[in-house]
mmCIF file of N, CA and C in Angstrom:
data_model
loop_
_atom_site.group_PDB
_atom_site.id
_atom_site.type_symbol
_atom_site.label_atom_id
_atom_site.label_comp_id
_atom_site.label_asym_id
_atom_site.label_seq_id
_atom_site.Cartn_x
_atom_site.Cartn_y
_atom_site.Cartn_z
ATOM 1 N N UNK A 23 -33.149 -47.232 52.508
ATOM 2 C CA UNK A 23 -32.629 -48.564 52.367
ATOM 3 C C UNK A 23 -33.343 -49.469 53.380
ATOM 4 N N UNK A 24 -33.848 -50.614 52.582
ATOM 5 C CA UNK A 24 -34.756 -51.577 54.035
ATOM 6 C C UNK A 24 -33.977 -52.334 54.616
ATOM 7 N N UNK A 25 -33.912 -53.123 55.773
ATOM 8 C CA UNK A 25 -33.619 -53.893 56.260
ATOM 9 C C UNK A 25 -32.571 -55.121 55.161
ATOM 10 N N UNK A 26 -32.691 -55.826 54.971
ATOM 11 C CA UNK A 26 -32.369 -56.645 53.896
ATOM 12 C C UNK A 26 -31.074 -55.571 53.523
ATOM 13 N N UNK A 27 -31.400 -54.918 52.321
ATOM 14 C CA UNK A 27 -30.310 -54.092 52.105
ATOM 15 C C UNK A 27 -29.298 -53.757 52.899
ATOM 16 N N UNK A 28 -29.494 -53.541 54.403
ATOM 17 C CA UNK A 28 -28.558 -52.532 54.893
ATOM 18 C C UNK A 28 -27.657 -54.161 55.707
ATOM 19 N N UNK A 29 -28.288 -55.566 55.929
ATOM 20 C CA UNK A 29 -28.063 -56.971 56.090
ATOM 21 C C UNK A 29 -26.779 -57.056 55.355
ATOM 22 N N UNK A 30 -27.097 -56.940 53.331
ATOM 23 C CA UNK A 30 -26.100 -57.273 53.020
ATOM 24 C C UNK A 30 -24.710 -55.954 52.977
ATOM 25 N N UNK A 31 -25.166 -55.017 52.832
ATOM 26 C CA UNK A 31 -24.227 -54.087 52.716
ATOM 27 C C UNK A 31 -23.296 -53.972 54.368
ATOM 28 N N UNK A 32 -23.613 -54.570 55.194
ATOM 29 C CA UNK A 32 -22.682 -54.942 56.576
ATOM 30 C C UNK A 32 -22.878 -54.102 56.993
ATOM 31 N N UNK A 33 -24.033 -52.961 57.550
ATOM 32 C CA UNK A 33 -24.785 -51.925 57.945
ATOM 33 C C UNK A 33 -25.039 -52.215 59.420
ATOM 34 N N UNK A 34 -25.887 -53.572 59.021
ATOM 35 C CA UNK A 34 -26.047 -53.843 60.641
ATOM 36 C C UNK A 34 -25.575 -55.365 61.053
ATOM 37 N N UNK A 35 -25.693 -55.956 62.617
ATOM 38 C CA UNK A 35 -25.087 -56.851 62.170
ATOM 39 C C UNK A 35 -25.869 -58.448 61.978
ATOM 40 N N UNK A 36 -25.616 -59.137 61.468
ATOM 41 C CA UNK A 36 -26.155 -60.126 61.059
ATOM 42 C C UNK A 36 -27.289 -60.448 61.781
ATOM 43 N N UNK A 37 -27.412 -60.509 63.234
ATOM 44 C CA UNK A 37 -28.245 -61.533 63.889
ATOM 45 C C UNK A 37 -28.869 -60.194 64.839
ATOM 46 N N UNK A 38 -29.779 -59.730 65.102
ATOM 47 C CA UNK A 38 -30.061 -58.806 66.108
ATOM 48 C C UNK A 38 -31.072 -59.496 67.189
ATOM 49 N N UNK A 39 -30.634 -59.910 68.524
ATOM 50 C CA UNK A 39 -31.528 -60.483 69.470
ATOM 51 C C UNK A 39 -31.031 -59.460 70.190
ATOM 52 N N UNK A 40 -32.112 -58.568 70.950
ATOM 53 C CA UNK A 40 -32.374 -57.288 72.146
ATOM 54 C C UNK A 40 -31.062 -57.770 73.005
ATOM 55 N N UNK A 41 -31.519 -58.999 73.798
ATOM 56 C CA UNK A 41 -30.970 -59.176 75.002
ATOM 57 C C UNK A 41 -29.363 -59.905 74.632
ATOM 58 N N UNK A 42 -29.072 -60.175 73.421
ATOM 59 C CA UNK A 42 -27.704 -60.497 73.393
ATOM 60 C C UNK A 42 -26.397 -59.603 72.385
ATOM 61 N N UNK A 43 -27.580 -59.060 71.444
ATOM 62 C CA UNK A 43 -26.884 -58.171 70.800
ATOM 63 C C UNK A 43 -26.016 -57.263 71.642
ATOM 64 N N UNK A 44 -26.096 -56.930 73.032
ATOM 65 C CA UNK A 44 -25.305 -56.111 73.280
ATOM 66 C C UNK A 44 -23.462 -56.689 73.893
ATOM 67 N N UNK A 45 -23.888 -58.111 74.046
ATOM 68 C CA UNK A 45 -22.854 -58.698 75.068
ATOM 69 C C UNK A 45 -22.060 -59.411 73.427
ATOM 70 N N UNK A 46 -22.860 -59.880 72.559
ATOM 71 C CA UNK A 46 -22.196 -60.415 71.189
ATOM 72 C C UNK A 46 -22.123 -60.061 70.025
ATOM 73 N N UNK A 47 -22.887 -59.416 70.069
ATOM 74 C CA UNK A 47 -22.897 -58.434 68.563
ATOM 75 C C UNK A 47 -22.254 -56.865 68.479
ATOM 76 N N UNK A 48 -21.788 -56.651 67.777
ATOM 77 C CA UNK A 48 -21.228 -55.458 67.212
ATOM 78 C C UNK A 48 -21.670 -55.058 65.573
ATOM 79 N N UNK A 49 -21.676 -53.114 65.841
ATOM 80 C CA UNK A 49 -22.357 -53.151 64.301
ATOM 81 C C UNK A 49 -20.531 -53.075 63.405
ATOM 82 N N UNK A 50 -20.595 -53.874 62.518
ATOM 83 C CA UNK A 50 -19.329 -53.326 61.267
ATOM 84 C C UNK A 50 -19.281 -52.868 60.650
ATOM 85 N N UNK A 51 -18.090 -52.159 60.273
ATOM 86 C CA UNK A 51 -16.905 -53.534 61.178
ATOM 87 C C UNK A 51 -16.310 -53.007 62.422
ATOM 88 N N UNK A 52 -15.692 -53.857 62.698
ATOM 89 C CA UNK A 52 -15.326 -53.624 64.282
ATOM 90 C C UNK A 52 -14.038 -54.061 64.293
ATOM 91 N N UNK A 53 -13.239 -54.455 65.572
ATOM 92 C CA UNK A 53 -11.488 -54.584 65.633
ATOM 93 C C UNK A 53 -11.346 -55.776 66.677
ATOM 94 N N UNK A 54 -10.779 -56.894 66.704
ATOM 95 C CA UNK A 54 -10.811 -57.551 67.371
ATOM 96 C C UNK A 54 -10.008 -57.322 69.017
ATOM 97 N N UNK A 55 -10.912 -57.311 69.984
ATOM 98 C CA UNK A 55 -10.150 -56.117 70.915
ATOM 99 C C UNK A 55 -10.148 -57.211 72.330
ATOM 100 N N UNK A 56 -9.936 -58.607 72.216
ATOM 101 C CA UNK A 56 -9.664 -59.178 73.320
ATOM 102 C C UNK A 56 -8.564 -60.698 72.359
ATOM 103 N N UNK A 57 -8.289 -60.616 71.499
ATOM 104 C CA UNK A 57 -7.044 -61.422 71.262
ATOM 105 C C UNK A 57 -7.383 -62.453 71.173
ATOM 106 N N UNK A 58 -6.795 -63.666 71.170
ATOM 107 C CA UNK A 58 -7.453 -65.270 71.280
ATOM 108 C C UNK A 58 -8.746 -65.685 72.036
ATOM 109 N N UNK A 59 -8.925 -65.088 72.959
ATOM 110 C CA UNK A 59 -10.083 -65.023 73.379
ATOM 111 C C UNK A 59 -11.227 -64.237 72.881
ATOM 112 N N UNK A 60 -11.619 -64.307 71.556
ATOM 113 C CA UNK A 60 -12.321 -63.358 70.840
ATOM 114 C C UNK A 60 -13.587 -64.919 70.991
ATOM 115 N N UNK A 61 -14.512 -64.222 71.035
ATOM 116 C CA UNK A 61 -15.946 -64.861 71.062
ATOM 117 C C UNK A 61 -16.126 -66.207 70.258
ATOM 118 N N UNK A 62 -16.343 -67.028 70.488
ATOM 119 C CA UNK A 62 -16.990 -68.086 69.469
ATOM 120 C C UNK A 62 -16.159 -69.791 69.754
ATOM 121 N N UNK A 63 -16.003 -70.540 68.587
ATOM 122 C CA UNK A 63 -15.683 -71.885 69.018
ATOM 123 C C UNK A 63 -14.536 -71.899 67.360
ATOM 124 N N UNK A 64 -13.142 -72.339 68.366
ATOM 125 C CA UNK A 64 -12.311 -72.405 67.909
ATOM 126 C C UNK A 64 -12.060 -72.645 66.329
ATOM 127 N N UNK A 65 -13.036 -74.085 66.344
ATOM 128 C CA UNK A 65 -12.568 -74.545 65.077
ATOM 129 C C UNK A 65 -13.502 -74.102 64.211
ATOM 130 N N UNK A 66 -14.355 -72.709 63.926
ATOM 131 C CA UNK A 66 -15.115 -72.024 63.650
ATOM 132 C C UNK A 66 -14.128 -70.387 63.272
ATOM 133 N N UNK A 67 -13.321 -70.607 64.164
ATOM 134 C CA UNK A 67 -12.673 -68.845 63.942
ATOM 135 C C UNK A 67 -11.807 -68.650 62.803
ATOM 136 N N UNK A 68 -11.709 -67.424 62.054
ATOM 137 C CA UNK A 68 -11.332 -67.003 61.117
ATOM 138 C C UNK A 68 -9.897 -66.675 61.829
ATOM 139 N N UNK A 69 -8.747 -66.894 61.090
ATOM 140 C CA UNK A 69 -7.380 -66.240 61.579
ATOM 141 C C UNK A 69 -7.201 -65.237 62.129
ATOM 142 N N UNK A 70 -8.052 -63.759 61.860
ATOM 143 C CA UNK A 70 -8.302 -62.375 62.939
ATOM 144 C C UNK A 70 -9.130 -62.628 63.679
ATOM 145 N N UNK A 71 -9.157 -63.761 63.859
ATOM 146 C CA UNK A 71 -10.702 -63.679 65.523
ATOM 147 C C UNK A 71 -9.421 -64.018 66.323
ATOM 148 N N UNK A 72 -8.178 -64.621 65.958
ATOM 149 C CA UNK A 72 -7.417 -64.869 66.937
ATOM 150 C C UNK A 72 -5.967 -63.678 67.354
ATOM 151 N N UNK A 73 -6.361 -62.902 66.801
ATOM 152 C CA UNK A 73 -5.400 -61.667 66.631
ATOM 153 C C UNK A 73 -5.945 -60.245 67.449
ATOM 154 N N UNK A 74 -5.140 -59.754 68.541
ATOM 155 C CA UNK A 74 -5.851 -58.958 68.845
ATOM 156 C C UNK A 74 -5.554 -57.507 67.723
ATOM 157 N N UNK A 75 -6.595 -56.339 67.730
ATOM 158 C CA UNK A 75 -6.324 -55.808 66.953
ATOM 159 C C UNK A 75 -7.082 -55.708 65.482
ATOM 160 N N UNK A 76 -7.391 -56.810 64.899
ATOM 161 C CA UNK A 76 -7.497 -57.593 64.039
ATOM 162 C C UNK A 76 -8.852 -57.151 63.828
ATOM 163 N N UNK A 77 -8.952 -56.529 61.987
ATOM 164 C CA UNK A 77 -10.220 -56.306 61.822
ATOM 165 C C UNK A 77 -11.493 -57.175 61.293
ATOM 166 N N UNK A 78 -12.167 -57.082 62.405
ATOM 167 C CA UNK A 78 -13.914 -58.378 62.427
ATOM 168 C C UNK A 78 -14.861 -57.923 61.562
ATOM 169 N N UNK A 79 -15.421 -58.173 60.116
ATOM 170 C CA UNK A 79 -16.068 -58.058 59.395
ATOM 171 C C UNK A 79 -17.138 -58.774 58.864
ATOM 172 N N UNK A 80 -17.324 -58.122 57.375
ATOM 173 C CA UNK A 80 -18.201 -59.345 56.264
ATOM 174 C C UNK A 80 -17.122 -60.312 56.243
ATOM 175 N N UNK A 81 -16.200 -60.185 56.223
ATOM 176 C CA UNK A 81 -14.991 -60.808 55.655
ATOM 177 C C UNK A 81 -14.526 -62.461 56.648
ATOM 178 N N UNK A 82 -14.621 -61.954 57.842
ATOM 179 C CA UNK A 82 -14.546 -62.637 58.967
ATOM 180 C C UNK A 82 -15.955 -63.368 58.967
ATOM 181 N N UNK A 83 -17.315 -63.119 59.171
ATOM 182 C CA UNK A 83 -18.690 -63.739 58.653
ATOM 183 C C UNK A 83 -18.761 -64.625 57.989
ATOM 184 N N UNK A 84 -17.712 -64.436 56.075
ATOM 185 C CA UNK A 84 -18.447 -65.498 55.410
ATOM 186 C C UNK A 84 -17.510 -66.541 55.967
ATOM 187 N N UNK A 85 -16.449 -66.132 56.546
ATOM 188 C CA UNK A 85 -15.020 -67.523 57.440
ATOM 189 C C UNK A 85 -16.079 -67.997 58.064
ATOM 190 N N UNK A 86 -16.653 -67.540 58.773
ATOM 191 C CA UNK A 86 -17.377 -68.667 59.951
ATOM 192 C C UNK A 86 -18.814 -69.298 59.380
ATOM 193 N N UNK A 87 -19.486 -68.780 58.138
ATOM 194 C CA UNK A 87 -20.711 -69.270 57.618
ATOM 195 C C UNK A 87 -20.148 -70.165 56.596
ATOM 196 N N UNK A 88 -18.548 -69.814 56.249
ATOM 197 C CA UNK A 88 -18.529 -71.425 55.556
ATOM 198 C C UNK A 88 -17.638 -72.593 56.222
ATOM 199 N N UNK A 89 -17.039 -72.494 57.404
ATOM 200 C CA UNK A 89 -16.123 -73.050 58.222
ATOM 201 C C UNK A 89 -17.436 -73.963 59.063
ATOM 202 N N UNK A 90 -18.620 -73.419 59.033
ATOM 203 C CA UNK A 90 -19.859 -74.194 59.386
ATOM 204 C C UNK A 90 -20.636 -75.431 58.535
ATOM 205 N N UNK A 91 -20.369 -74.921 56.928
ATOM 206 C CA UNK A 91 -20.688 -75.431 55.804
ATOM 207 C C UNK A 91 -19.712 -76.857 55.837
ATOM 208 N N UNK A 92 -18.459 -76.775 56.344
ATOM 209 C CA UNK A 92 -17.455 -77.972 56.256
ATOM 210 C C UNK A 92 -17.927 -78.706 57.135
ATOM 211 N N UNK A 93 -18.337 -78.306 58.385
ATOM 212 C CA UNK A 93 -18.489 -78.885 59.402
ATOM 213 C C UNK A 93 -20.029 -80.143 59.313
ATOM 214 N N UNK A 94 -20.769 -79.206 58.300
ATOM 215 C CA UNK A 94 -21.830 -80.195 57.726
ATOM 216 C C UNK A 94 -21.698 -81.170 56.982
ATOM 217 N N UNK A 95 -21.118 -80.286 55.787
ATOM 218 C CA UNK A 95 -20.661 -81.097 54.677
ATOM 219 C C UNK A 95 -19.121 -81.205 54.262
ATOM 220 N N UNK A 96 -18.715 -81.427 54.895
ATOM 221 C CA UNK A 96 -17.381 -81.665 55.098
ATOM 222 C C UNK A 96 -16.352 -82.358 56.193
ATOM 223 N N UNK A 97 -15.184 -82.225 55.752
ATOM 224 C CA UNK A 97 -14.104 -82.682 57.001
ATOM 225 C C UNK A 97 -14.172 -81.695 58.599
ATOM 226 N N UNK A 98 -14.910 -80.832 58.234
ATOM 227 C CA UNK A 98 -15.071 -79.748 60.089
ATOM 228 C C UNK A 98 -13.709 -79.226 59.584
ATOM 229 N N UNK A 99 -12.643 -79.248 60.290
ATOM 230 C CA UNK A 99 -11.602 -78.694 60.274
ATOM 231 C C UNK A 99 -10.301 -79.171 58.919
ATOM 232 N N UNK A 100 -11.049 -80.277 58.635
ATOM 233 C CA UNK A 100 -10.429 -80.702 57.371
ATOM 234 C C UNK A 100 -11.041 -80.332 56.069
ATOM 235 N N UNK A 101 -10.545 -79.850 55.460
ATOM 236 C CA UNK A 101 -10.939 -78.542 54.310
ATOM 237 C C UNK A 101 -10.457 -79.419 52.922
ATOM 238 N N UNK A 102 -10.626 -80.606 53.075
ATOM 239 C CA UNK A 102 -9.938 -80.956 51.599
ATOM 240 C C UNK A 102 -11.217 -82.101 51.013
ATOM 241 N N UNK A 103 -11.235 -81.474 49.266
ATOM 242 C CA UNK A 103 -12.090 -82.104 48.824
ATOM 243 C C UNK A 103 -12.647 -83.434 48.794
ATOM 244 N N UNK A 104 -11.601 -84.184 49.108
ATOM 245 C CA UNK A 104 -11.978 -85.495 49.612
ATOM 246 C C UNK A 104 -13.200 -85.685 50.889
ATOM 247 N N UNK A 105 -13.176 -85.106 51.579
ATOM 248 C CA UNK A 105 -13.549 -85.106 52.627
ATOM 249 C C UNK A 105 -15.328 -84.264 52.217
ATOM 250 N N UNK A 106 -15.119 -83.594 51.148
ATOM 251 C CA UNK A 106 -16.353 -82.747 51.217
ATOM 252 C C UNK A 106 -17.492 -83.496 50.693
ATOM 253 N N UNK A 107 -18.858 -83.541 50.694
ATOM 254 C CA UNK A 107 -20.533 -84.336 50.432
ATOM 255 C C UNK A 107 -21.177 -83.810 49.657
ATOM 256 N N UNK A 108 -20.620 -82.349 49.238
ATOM 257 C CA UNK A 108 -21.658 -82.042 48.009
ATOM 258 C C UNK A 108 -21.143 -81.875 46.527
ATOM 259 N N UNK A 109 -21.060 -81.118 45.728
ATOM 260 C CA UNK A 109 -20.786 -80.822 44.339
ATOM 261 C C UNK A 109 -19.438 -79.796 44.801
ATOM 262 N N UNK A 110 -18.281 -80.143 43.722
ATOM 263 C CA UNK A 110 -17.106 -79.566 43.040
ATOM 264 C C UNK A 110 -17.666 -77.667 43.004
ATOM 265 N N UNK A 111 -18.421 -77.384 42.833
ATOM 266 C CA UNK A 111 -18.596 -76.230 42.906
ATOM 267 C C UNK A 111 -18.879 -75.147 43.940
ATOM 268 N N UNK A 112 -20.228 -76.096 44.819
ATOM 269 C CA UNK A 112 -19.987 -75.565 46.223
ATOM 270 C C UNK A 112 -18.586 -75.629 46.782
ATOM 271 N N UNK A 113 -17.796 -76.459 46.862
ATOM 272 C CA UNK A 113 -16.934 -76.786 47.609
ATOM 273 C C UNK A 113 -15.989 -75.511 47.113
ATOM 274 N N UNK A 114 -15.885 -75.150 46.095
ATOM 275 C CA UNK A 114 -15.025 -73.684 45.038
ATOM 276 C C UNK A 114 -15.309 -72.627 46.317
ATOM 277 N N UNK A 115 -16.716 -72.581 46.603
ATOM 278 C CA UNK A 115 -16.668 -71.119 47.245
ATOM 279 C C UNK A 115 -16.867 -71.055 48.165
ATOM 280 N N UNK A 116 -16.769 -72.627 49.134
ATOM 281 C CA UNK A 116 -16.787 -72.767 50.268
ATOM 282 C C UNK A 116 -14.786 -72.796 51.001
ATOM 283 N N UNK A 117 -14.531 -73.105 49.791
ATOM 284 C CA UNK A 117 -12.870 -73.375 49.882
ATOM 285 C C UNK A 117 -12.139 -71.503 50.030
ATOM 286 N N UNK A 118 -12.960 -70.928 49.574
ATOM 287 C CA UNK A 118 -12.209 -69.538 48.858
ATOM 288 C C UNK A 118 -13.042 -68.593 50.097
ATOM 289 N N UNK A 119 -13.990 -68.926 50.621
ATOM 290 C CA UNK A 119 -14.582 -68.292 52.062
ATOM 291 C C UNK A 119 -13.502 -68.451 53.135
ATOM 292 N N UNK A 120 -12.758 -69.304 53.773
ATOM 293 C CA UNK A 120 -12.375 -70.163 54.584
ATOM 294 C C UNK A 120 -10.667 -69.987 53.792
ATOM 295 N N UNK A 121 -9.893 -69.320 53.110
ATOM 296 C CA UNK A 121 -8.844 -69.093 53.294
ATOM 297 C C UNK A 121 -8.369 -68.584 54.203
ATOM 298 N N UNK A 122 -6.965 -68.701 54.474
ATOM 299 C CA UNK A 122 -6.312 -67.691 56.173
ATOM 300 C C UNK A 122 -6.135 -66.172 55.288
ATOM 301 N N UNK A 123 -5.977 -66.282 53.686
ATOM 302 C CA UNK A 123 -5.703 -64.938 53.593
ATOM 303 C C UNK A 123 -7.356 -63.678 53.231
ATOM 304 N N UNK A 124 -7.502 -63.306 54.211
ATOM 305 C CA UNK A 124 -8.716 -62.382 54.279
ATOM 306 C C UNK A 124 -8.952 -61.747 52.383
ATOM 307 N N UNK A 125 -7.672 -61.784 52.182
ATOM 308 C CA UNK A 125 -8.249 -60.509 51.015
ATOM 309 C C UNK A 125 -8.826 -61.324 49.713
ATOM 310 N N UNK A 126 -8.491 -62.465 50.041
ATOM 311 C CA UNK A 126 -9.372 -63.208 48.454
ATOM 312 C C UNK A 126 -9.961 -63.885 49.396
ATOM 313 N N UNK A 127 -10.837 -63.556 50.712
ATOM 314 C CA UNK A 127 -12.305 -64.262 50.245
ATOM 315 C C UNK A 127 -13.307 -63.398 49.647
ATOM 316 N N UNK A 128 -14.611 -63.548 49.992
ATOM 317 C CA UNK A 128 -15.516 -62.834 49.661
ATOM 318 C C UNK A 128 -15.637 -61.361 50.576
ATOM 319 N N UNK A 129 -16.190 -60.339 49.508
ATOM 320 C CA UNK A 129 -16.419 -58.506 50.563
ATOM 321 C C UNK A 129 -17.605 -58.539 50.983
ATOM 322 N N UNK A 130 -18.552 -59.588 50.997
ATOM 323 C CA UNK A 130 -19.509 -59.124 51.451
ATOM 324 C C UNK A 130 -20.769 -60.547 51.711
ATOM 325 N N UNK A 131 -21.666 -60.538 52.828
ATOM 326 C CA UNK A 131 -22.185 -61.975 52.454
ATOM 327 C C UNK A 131 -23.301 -62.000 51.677
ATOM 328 N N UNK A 132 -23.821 -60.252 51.044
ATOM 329 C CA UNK A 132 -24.290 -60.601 49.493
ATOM 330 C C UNK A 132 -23.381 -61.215 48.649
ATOM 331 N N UNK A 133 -22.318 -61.174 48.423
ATOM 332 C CA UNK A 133 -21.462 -61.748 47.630
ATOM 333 C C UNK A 133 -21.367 -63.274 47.320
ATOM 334 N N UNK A 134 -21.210 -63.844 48.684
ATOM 335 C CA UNK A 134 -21.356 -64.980 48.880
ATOM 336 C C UNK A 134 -22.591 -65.845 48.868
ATOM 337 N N UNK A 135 -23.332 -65.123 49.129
ATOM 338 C CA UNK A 135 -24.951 -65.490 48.926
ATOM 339 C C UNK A 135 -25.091 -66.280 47.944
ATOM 340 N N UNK A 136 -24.210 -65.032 46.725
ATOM 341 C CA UNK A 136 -24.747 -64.798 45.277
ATOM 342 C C UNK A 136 -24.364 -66.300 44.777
ATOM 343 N N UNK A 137 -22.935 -66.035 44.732
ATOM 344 C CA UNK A 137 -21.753 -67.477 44.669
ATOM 345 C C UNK A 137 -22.525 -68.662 44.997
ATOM 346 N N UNK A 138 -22.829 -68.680 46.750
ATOM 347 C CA UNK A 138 -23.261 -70.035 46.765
ATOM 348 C C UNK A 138 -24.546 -70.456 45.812
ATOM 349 N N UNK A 139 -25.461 -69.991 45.793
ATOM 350 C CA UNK A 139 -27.034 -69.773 45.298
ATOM 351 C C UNK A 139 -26.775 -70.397 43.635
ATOM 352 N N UNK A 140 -26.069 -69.224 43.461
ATOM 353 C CA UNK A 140 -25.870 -69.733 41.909
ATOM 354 C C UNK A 140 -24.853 -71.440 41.475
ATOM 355 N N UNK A 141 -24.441 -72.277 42.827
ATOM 356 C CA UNK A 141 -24.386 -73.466 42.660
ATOM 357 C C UNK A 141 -24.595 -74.305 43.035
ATOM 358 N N UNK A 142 -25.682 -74.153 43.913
ATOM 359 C CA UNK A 142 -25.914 -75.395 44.892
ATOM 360 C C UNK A 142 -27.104 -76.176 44.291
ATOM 361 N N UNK A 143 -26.957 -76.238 43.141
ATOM 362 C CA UNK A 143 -27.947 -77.190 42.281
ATOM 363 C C UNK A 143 -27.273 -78.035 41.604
#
């Protein structure tokens, strides 16, 4: 399996830099094991980044790669279509990334890839 492959299958983890991968990265999935103080910028965190315990995934990933997407094209922390700059469709699977309930977003950020790709035209 190459690189790429093992990217989307959540093998390894997203971003690999030598000197930081060890202090910020983890391979997944992993468990959220310092509680509210879990790594990153607030209005960016998925509902288990604030839970200790709490399992950190693909799942948790596409929360923060589309909670970024609002922040561009969107309200940032305001999640309502009014507020959003691109097409009714992105906004579908940018809305369904970025739920509090983990189990209907996306399993994987091939998944989401796929989703966004196939509408951002």
């Amino acid at each position: 399996m190459d690189y790429k492959e093992r990217l989307y299958k959540n093998q390894i983890p997203f971003m690999e830099f030598p000197s930081i991968k060890e202090a910020f990265y983890r391979l997944a999935p992993s468990v959220n094991d310092m509680g509210e103080n879990f790594w990153g910028a607030r209005r960016l965190k998925s509902p288990e980044e604030l839970i200790l315990g709490a399992p950190i995934d693909a799942r948790t990933n596409d929360f923060t790669m589309r909670a970024i997407a609002f922040g561009l094209l969107g309200g940032e922390m305001d999640h309502s279509f009014s507020k959003w700059e691109a097409n009714s469709l992105l906004y579908e699977v940018a809305i369904r990334a970025v739920t509090k309930d983990r189990r209907q977003r996306y399993k994987t950020i091939y998944e989401i890839k796929n989703a966004w790709g196939s509408v951002k035209n």
